[in-house]
């Protein structure tokens, strides 16, 4: 399988390559965008080339046959763990090197080993054999699995925050209703004393000044004298008869 060339041959191709090569491996700095995988590592979204992605996820695959452990690694009776990293290798893939202490291929030769080193032909074209294709496919599976887990996590987070927002909205509405009720009670408390004062003034008799009291007494006295005069003849007649 031939791979895209990493060297631009014209200005237009250079512009196009720059547009699609904006992603860079966060570990080695590779800018071959067609082999850059996006994956989450320790909760952070990062970009890796095929080799660096596999190197940073040693427990997710067999470093010899590139079998992806989508759920869990093989049983302990059918695997061997690297003494230097968390890599897990099938016993049948480890071969004679399975005797302890076992070291996986990357740990045996950390300076020159690479999971993905494309083959360069006589014409300068890069290509992949079956082993490189298996490594590339394994890296793609790890990246997809990582992003699916991220989608599931953020979906649950969004649902949780949505529920929290609904509860907060309900509490805010209840608090606003309580404030309106308290405001209404305060207005009623302010208006009650004035109404009581008005009703009290209606029940009280109007006060009279001393001058009006004196005039009233004089009128009552003259009325009593007039009434006495009207009654005096009959009184005299009664005395005479006696």
PDB file of C-alpha atoms in Angstrom:
ATOM      1  CA  UNK A   1       0.000   0.000   0.000  1.00  0.00           C
ATOM      2  CA  UNK A   2       1.476   3.318  -1.106  1.00  0.00           C
ATOM      3  CA  UNK A   3       1.315   6.314   1.244  1.00  0.00           C
ATOM      4  CA  UNK A   4       0.916  10.023   0.442  1.00  0.00           C
ATOM      5  CA  UNK A   5       4.198  11.813  -0.085  1.00  0.00           C
ATOM      6  CA  UNK A   6       5.376  14.005   2.755  1.00  0.00           C
ATOM      7  CA  UNK A   7       7.189  16.351   0.355  1.00  0.00           C
ATOM      8  CA  UNK A   8       5.247  18.957  -1.644  1.00  0.00           C
ATOM      9  CA  UNK A   9       6.033  19.190  -5.360  1.00  0.00           C
ATOM     10  CA  UNK A  10       4.367  22.526  -6.195  1.00  0.00           C
ATOM     11  CA  UNK A  11       3.087  25.734  -4.639  1.00  0.00           C
ATOM     12  CA  UNK A  12      -0.547  24.621  -4.770  1.00  0.00           C
ATOM     13  CA  UNK A  13       0.336  21.248  -3.292  1.00  0.00           C
ATOM     14  CA  UNK A  14       2.355  23.027  -0.611  1.00  0.00           C
ATOM     15  CA  UNK A  15      -0.641  25.183   0.312  1.00  0.00           C
ATOM     16  CA  UNK A  16      -2.896  22.136   0.385  1.00  0.00           C
ATOM     17  CA  UNK A  17      -0.402  20.200   2.498  1.00  0.00           C
ATOM     18  CA  UNK A  18      -0.129  23.091   4.963  1.00  0.00           C
ATOM     19  CA  UNK A  19      -3.910  23.188   5.235  1.00  0.00           C
ATOM     20  CA  UNK A  20      -4.219  19.473   6.074  1.00  0.00           C
ATOM     21  CA  UNK A  21      -1.025  19.268   8.171  1.00  0.00           C
ATOM     22  CA  UNK A  22      -1.993  21.722  10.876  1.00  0.00           C
ATOM     23  CA  UNK A  23      -2.162  18.902  13.438  1.00  0.00           C
ATOM     24  CA  UNK A  24       1.158  17.885  14.927  1.00  0.00           C
ATOM     25  CA  UNK A  25       2.111  14.955  17.117  1.00  0.00           C
ATOM     26  CA  UNK A  26       2.355  16.243  20.664  1.00  0.00           C
ATOM     27  CA  UNK A  27       5.201  13.839  21.444  1.00  0.00           C
ATOM     28  CA  UNK A  28       7.572  13.741  18.474  1.00  0.00           C
ATOM     29  CA  UNK A  29       6.363  16.737  16.440  1.00  0.00           C
ATOM     30  CA  UNK A  30       5.457  14.763  13.297  1.00  0.00           C
ATOM     31  CA  UNK A  31       3.195  16.696  10.902  1.00  0.00           C
ATOM     32  CA  UNK A  32       2.093  13.878   8.585  1.00  0.00           C
ATOM     33  CA  UNK A  33      -1.588  14.676   9.090  1.00  0.00           C
ATOM     34  CA  UNK A  34      -2.792  11.414   7.519  1.00  0.00           C
ATOM     35  CA  UNK A  35      -1.174   9.467  10.368  1.00  0.00           C
ATOM     36  CA  UNK A  36      -2.105  11.884  13.191  1.00  0.00           C
ATOM     37  CA  UNK A  37      -4.640  10.370  15.580  1.00  0.00           C
ATOM     38  CA  UNK A  38      -6.688  12.314  18.108  1.00  0.00           C
ATOM     39  CA  UNK A  39      -7.096  10.602  21.476  1.00  0.00           C
ATOM     40  CA  UNK A  40      -7.579  11.463  25.106  1.00  0.00           C
ATOM     41  CA  UNK A  41      -4.702  10.775  27.454  1.00  0.00           C
ATOM     42  CA  UNK A  42      -5.257  11.316  31.199  1.00  0.00           C
ATOM     43  CA  UNK A  43      -8.386  13.337  30.456  1.00  0.00           C
ATOM     44  CA  UNK A  44      -6.704  15.673  27.931  1.00  0.00           C
ATOM     45  CA  UNK A  45      -7.333  15.679  24.184  1.00  0.00           C
ATOM     46  CA  UNK A  46      -4.019  15.182  22.403  1.00  0.00           C
ATOM     47  CA  UNK A  47      -2.703  14.361  18.936  1.00  0.00           C
ATOM     48  CA  UNK A  48      -0.310  11.487  18.226  1.00  0.00           C
ATOM     49  CA  UNK A  49       1.395   9.866  15.303  1.00  0.00           C
ATOM     50  CA  UNK A  50       0.889   6.110  15.027  1.00  0.00           C
ATOM     51  CA  UNK A  51       4.094   5.213  16.866  1.00  0.00           C
ATOM     52  CA  UNK A  52       3.554   7.682  19.747  1.00  0.00           C
ATOM     53  CA  UNK A  53      -0.093   6.685  20.168  1.00  0.00           C
ATOM     54  CA  UNK A  54       0.852   3.029  20.557  1.00  0.00           C
ATOM     55  CA  UNK A  55       3.784   3.922  22.814  1.00  0.00           C
ATOM     56  CA  UNK A  56       1.484   5.917  25.137  1.00  0.00           C
ATOM     57  CA  UNK A  57      -1.148   3.135  25.355  1.00  0.00           C
ATOM     58  CA  UNK A  58       0.969   0.017  26.040  1.00  0.00           C
ATOM     59  CA  UNK A  59      -1.750  -1.839  27.964  1.00  0.00           C
ATOM     60  CA  UNK A  60      -4.314  -1.522  25.146  1.00  0.00           C
ATOM     61  CA  UNK A  61      -2.786  -3.947  22.636  1.00  0.00           C
ATOM     62  CA  UNK A  62      -0.292  -6.720  22.063  1.00  0.00           C
ATOM     63  CA  UNK A  63       2.971  -5.126  20.870  1.00  0.00           C
ATOM     64  CA  UNK A  64       3.753  -8.120  18.645  1.00  0.00           C
ATOM     65  CA  UNK A  65       0.529  -9.016  16.803  1.00  0.00           C
ATOM     66  CA  UNK A  66      -1.168  -5.621  17.404  1.00  0.00           C
ATOM     67  CA  UNK A  67      -4.385  -7.193  18.715  1.00  0.00           C
ATOM     68  CA  UNK A  68      -6.489  -4.476  20.344  1.00  0.00           C
ATOM     69  CA  UNK A  69      -7.798  -5.182  23.844  1.00  0.00           C
ATOM     70  CA  UNK A  70     -11.146  -3.400  23.557  1.00  0.00           C
ATOM     71  CA  UNK A  71     -12.512  -4.685  26.871  1.00  0.00           C
ATOM     72  CA  UNK A  72      -9.724  -6.252  28.904  1.00  0.00           C
ATOM     73  CA  UNK A  73      -6.337  -7.937  28.320  1.00  0.00           C
ATOM     74  CA  UNK A  74      -6.098 -11.730  28.020  1.00  0.00           C
ATOM     75  CA  UNK A  75      -6.273 -13.925  31.094  1.00  0.00           C
ATOM     76  CA  UNK A  76      -3.135 -14.117  33.184  1.00  0.00           C
ATOM     77  CA  UNK A  77      -2.568 -17.681  32.045  1.00  0.00           C
ATOM     78  CA  UNK A  78      -2.398 -16.520  28.415  1.00  0.00           C
ATOM     79  CA  UNK A  79      -0.333 -13.365  28.745  1.00  0.00           C
ATOM     80  CA  UNK A  80       2.982 -12.029  29.933  1.00  0.00           C
ATOM     81  CA  UNK A  81       3.586  -8.516  31.241  1.00  0.00           C
ATOM     82  CA  UNK A  82       6.579  -6.340  30.516  1.00  0.00           C
ATOM     83  CA  UNK A  83       8.844  -5.743  33.496  1.00  0.00           C
ATOM     84  CA  UNK A  84       9.585  -2.156  32.376  1.00  0.00           C
ATOM     85  CA  UNK A  85       6.130  -0.887  31.304  1.00  0.00           C
ATOM     86  CA  UNK A  86       2.480  -1.916  31.488  1.00  0.00           C
ATOM     87  CA  UNK A  87       2.569  -3.689  28.136  1.00  0.00           C
ATOM     88  CA  UNK A  88       0.724  -7.028  27.918  1.00  0.00           C
ATOM     89  CA  UNK A  89       1.805  -9.600  25.310  1.00  0.00           C
ATOM     90  CA  UNK A  90       0.240 -12.898  24.308  1.00  0.00           C
ATOM     91  CA  UNK A  91       2.316 -15.849  25.472  1.00  0.00           C
ATOM     92  CA  UNK A  92       2.394 -17.247  21.958  1.00  0.00           C
ATOM     93  CA  UNK A  93       3.602 -13.859  20.655  1.00  0.00           C
ATOM     94  CA  UNK A  94       6.357 -13.558  23.273  1.00  0.00           C
ATOM     95  CA  UNK A  95       8.045 -16.777  22.100  1.00  0.00           C
ATOM     96  CA  UNK A  96      11.328 -17.581  23.797  1.00  0.00           C
ATOM     97  CA  UNK A  97      11.483 -14.145  25.415  1.00  0.00           C
ATOM     98  CA  UNK A  98       8.591 -14.903  27.763  1.00  0.00           C
ATOM     99  CA  UNK A  99      10.871 -16.079  30.581  1.00  0.00           C
ATOM    100  CA  UNK A 100      11.076 -13.424  33.359  1.00  0.00           C
ATOM    101  CA  UNK A 101      12.020 -10.720  33.400  1.00  0.00           C
ATOM    102  CA  UNK A 102      10.170 -10.194  30.133  1.00  0.00           C
ATOM    103  CA  UNK A 103      10.682  -6.985  28.172  1.00  0.00           C
ATOM    104  CA  UNK A 104       8.436  -5.947  25.284  1.00  0.00           C
ATOM    105  CA  UNK A 105      10.007  -4.991  21.902  1.00  0.00           C
ATOM    106  CA  UNK A 106       9.905  -1.196  22.545  1.00  0.00           C
ATOM    107  CA  UNK A 107      11.600  -1.600  25.927  1.00  0.00           C
ATOM    108  CA  UNK A 108      14.297  -3.886  24.507  1.00  0.00           C
ATOM    109  CA  UNK A 109      15.440  -1.239  22.063  1.00  0.00           C
ATOM    110  CA  UNK A 110      13.976   2.121  23.151  1.00  0.00           C
ATOM    111  CA  UNK A 111      16.313   4.236  21.010  1.00  0.00           C
ATOM    112  CA  UNK A 112      15.766   2.744  17.556  1.00  0.00           C
ATOM    113  CA  UNK A 113      12.482   0.834  17.824  1.00  0.00           C
ATOM    114  CA  UNK A 114       9.435   2.267  16.045  1.00  0.00           C
ATOM    115  CA  UNK A 115       5.952   0.810  15.743  1.00  0.00           C
ATOM    116  CA  UNK A 116       5.369   2.598  12.473  1.00  0.00           C
ATOM    117  CA  UNK A 117       8.198   3.320  10.049  1.00  0.00           C
ATOM    118  CA  UNK A 118       6.941   3.358   6.444  1.00  0.00           C
ATOM    119  CA  UNK A 119       9.012   1.585   3.825  1.00  0.00           C
ATOM    120  CA  UNK A 120      10.612   3.890   1.243  1.00  0.00           C
ATOM    121  CA  UNK A 121      10.887   2.358  -2.263  1.00  0.00           C
ATOM    122  CA  UNK A 122      13.579   3.026  -4.912  1.00  0.00           C
ATOM    123  CA  UNK A 123      11.377   5.717  -6.465  1.00  0.00           C
ATOM    124  CA  UNK A 124      11.009   7.492  -3.101  1.00  0.00           C
ATOM    125  CA  UNK A 125       7.418   6.385  -2.602  1.00  0.00           C
ATOM    126  CA  UNK A 126       6.468   5.280   0.882  1.00  0.00           C
ATOM    127  CA  UNK A 127       4.441   2.134   1.386  1.00  0.00           C
ATOM    128  CA  UNK A 128       3.189  -0.187   4.141  1.00  0.00           C
ATOM    129  CA  UNK A 129       3.437  -3.906   4.508  1.00  0.00           C
ATOM    130  CA  UNK A 130       1.025  -6.067   6.539  1.00  0.00           C
ATOM    131  CA  UNK A 131       2.808  -5.437   9.847  1.00  0.00           C
ATOM    132  CA  UNK A 132       2.662  -1.658   9.409  1.00  0.00           C
ATOM    133  CA  UNK A 133      -0.977  -1.891   8.335  1.00  0.00           C
ATOM    134  CA  UNK A 134      -1.779  -3.869  11.492  1.00  0.00           C
ATOM    135  CA  UNK A 135      -0.006  -1.248  13.631  1.00  0.00           C
ATOM    136  CA  UNK A 136      -1.841   1.595  11.898  1.00  0.00           C
ATOM    137  CA  UNK A 137      -5.203  -0.163  12.282  1.00  0.00           C
ATOM    138  CA  UNK A 138      -4.514  -0.880  15.960  1.00  0.00           C
ATOM    139  CA  UNK A 139      -3.684   2.789  16.572  1.00  0.00           C
ATOM    140  CA  UNK A 140      -6.893   3.843  14.805  1.00  0.00           C
ATOM    141  CA  UNK A 141      -8.931   1.463  17.007  1.00  0.00           C
ATOM    142  CA  UNK A 142      -7.322   2.841  20.166  1.00  0.00           C
ATOM    143  CA  UNK A 143      -8.049   6.418  19.071  1.00  0.00           C
ATOM    144  CA  UNK A 144     -11.681   5.579  18.210  1.00  0.00           C
ATOM    145  CA  UNK A 145     -12.178   3.752  21.516  1.00  0.00           C
ATOM    146  CA  UNK A 146     -10.697   6.683  23.427  1.00  0.00           C
ATOM    147  CA  UNK A 147     -12.924   9.241  21.677  1.00  0.00           C
ATOM    148  CA  UNK A 148     -16.030   7.067  22.158  1.00  0.00           C
ATOM    149  CA  UNK A 149     -15.310   6.967  25.874  1.00  0.00           C
ATOM    150  CA  UNK A 150     -14.905  10.748  25.834  1.00  0.00           C
ATOM    151  CA  UNK A 151     -18.251  11.150  24.031  1.00  0.00           C
ATOM    152  CA  UNK A 152     -19.978   8.922  26.585  1.00  0.00           C
ATOM    153  CA  UNK A 153     -18.391  10.802  29.475  1.00  0.00           C
ATOM    154  CA  UNK A 154     -19.280  14.246  28.168  1.00  0.00           C
ATOM    155  CA  UNK A 155     -22.791  13.135  27.281  1.00  0.00           C
ATOM    156  CA  UNK A 156     -23.381  12.026  30.860  1.00  0.00           C
ATOM    157  CA  UNK A 157     -21.805  15.277  32.078  1.00  0.00           C
ATOM    158  CA  UNK A 158     -24.119  17.300  29.845  1.00  0.00           C
ATOM    159  CA  UNK A 159     -27.168  15.399  31.136  1.00  0.00           C
ATOM    160  CA  UNK A 160     -26.070  15.904  34.737  1.00  0.00           C
ATOM    161  CA  UNK A 161     -25.485  19.618  34.231  1.00  0.00           C
ATOM    162  CA  UNK A 162     -28.840  19.893  32.463  1.00  0.00           C
ATOM    163  CA  UNK A 163     -30.580  18.351  35.488  1.00  0.00           C
ATOM    164  CA  UNK A 164     -28.643  20.650  37.826  1.00  0.00           C
ATOM    165  CA  UNK A 165     -29.669  23.647  35.726  1.00  0.00           C
ATOM    166  CA  UNK A 166     -33.341  22.583  35.872  1.00  0.00           C
ATOM    167  CA  UNK A 167     -33.168  22.251  39.665  1.00  0.00           C
ATOM    168  CA  UNK A 168     -31.439  25.637  39.961  1.00  0.00           C
ATOM    169  CA  UNK A 169     -34.105  27.223  37.741  1.00  0.00           C
ATOM    170  CA  UNK A 170     -36.878  25.769  39.911  1.00  0.00           C
ATOM    171  CA  UNK A 171     -35.224  27.048  43.091  1.00  0.00           C
ATOM    172  CA  UNK A 172     -34.739  30.491  41.573  1.00  0.00           C
ATOM    173  CA  UNK A 173     -38.421  30.630  40.585  1.00  0.00           C
ATOM    174  CA  UNK A 174     -39.487  29.578  44.103  1.00  0.00           C
ATOM    175  CA  UNK A 175     -37.177  32.191  45.635  1.00  0.00           C
ATOM    176  CA  UNK A 176     -38.656  34.873  43.359  1.00  0.00           C
ATOM    177  CA  UNK A 177     -42.175  33.853  44.362  1.00  0.00           C
ATOM    178  CA  UNK A 178     -41.190  34.094  48.051  1.00  0.00           C
ATOM    179  CA  UNK A 179     -39.768  37.582  47.489  1.00  0.00           C
ATOM    180  CA  UNK A 180     -42.999  38.686  45.779  1.00  0.00           C
ATOM    181  CA  UNK A 181     -45.063  37.330  48.674  1.00  0.00           C
ATOM    182  CA  UNK A 182     -42.899  39.143  51.227  1.00  0.00           C
ATOM    183  CA  UNK A 183     -43.168  42.351  49.216  1.00  0.00           C
ATOM    184  CA  UNK A 184     -46.971  42.027  49.125  1.00  0.00           C
ATOM    185  CA  UNK A 185     -47.087  41.472  52.899  1.00  0.00           C
ATOM    186  CA  UNK A 186     -44.909  44.530  53.462  1.00  0.00           C
ATOM    187  CA  UNK A 187     -47.229  46.686  51.356  1.00  0.00           C
ATOM    188  CA  UNK A 188     -50.284  45.463  53.305  1.00  0.00           C
ATOM    189  CA  UNK A 189     -48.537  46.152  56.628  1.00  0.00           C
ATOM    190  CA  UNK A 190     -47.806  49.738  55.543  1.00  0.00           C
ATOM    191  CA  UNK A 191     -51.417  50.426  54.399  1.00  0.00           C
ATOM    192  CA  UNK A 192     -53.215  49.040  57.538  1.00  0.00           C
ATOM    193  CA  UNK A 193     -52.376  51.862  60.116  1.00  0.00           C
ATOM    194  CA  UNK A 194     -53.785  54.622  57.893  1.00  0.00           C
ATOM    195  CA  UNK A 195     -57.076  52.754  57.372  1.00  0.00           C
ATOM    196  CA  UNK A 196     -57.427  52.133  61.124  1.00  0.00           C
ATOM    197  CA  UNK A 197     -56.842  55.830  61.818  1.00  0.00           C
ATOM    198  CA  UNK A 198     -59.531  56.857  59.320  1.00  0.00           C
ATOM    199  CA  UNK A 199     -62.099  54.446  60.777  1.00  0.00           C
ATOM    200  CA  UNK A 200     -61.273  55.641  64.302  1.00  0.00           C
ATOM    201  CA  UNK A 201     -61.830  59.250  63.313  1.00  0.00           C
ATOM    202  CA  UNK A 202     -65.275  58.338  61.963  1.00  0.00           C
ATOM    203  CA  UNK A 203     -66.344  56.787  65.299  1.00  0.00           C
ATOM    204  CA  UNK A 204     -65.269  59.809  67.417  1.00  0.00           C
ATOM    205  CA  UNK A 205     -67.686  62.740  68.068  1.00  0.00           C
ATOM    206  CA  UNK A 206     -66.533  66.151  66.909  1.00  0.00           C
ATOM    207  CA  UNK A 207     -64.986  68.236  69.657  1.00  0.00           C
ATOM    208  CA  UNK A 208     -66.649  71.581  70.536  1.00  0.00           C
ATOM    209  CA  UNK A 209     -64.831  74.740  71.483  1.00  0.00           C
ATOM    210  CA  UNK A 210     -65.546  76.538  74.838  1.00  0.00           C
ATOM    211  CA  UNK A 211     -67.320  79.416  73.046  1.00  0.00           C
ATOM    212  CA  UNK A 212     -69.735  77.077  71.350  1.00  0.00           C
ATOM    213  CA  UNK A 213     -70.346  75.283  74.665  1.00  0.00           C
ATOM    214  CA  UNK A 214     -71.276  78.584  76.339  1.00  0.00           C
ATOM    215  CA  UNK A 215     -73.652  79.566  73.553  1.00  0.00           C
ATOM    216  CA  UNK A 216     -75.262  76.173  73.723  1.00  0.00           C
ATOM    217  CA  UNK A 217     -75.790  76.477  77.483  1.00  0.00           C
ATOM    218  CA  UNK A 218     -77.332  79.959  77.073  1.00  0.00           C
ATOM    219  CA  UNK A 219     -79.750  78.651  74.455  1.00  0.00           C
ATOM    220  CA  UNK A 220     -80.710  75.743  76.713  1.00  0.00           C
ATOM    221  CA  UNK A 221     -81.264  78.157  79.671  1.00  0.00           C
ATOM    222  CA  UNK A 222     -83.513  80.514  77.686  1.00  0.00           C
ATOM    223  CA  UNK A 223     -85.513  77.581  76.410  1.00  0.00           C
ATOM    224  CA  UNK A 224     -86.027  76.339  79.979  1.00  0.00           C
ATOM    225  CA  UNK A 225     -87.164  79.835  81.130  1.00  0.00           C
ATOM    226  CA  UNK A 226     -89.662  80.094  78.297  1.00  0.00           C
ATOM    227  CA  UNK A 227     -91.043  76.675  79.118  1.00  0.00           C
ATOM    228  CA  UNK A 228     -91.397  77.698  82.773  1.00  0.00           C
ATOM    229  CA  UNK A 229     -93.299  80.827  81.865  1.00  0.00           C
ATOM    230  CA  UNK A 230     -95.695  78.815  79.774  1.00  0.00           C
ATOM    231  CA  UNK A 231     -96.333  76.523  82.714  1.00  0.00           C
ATOM    232  CA  UNK A 232     -96.667  79.323  85.415  1.00  0.00           C
ATOM    233  CA  UNK A 233    -100.451  80.217  84.986  1.00  0.00           C
ATOM    234  CA  UNK A 234    -101.545  76.683  85.594  1.00  0.00           C
ATOM    235  CA  UNK A 235     -99.332  76.509  88.620  1.00  0.00           C
ATOM    236  CA  UNK A 236    -100.880  79.750  90.060  1.00  0.00           C
ATOM    237  CA  UNK A 237    -104.373  78.415  89.437  1.00  0.00           C
ATOM    238  CA  UNK A 238    -103.629  75.265  91.300  1.00  0.00           C
ATOM    239  CA  UNK A 239    -102.363  77.269  94.277  1.00  0.00           C
ATOM    240  CA  UNK A 240    -105.532  79.414  94.373  1.00  0.00           C
ATOM    241  CA  UNK A 241    -107.788  76.403  94.323  1.00  0.00           C
ATOM    242  CA  UNK A 242    -105.930  75.069  97.278  1.00  0.00           C
TER     243      UNK A 242
END
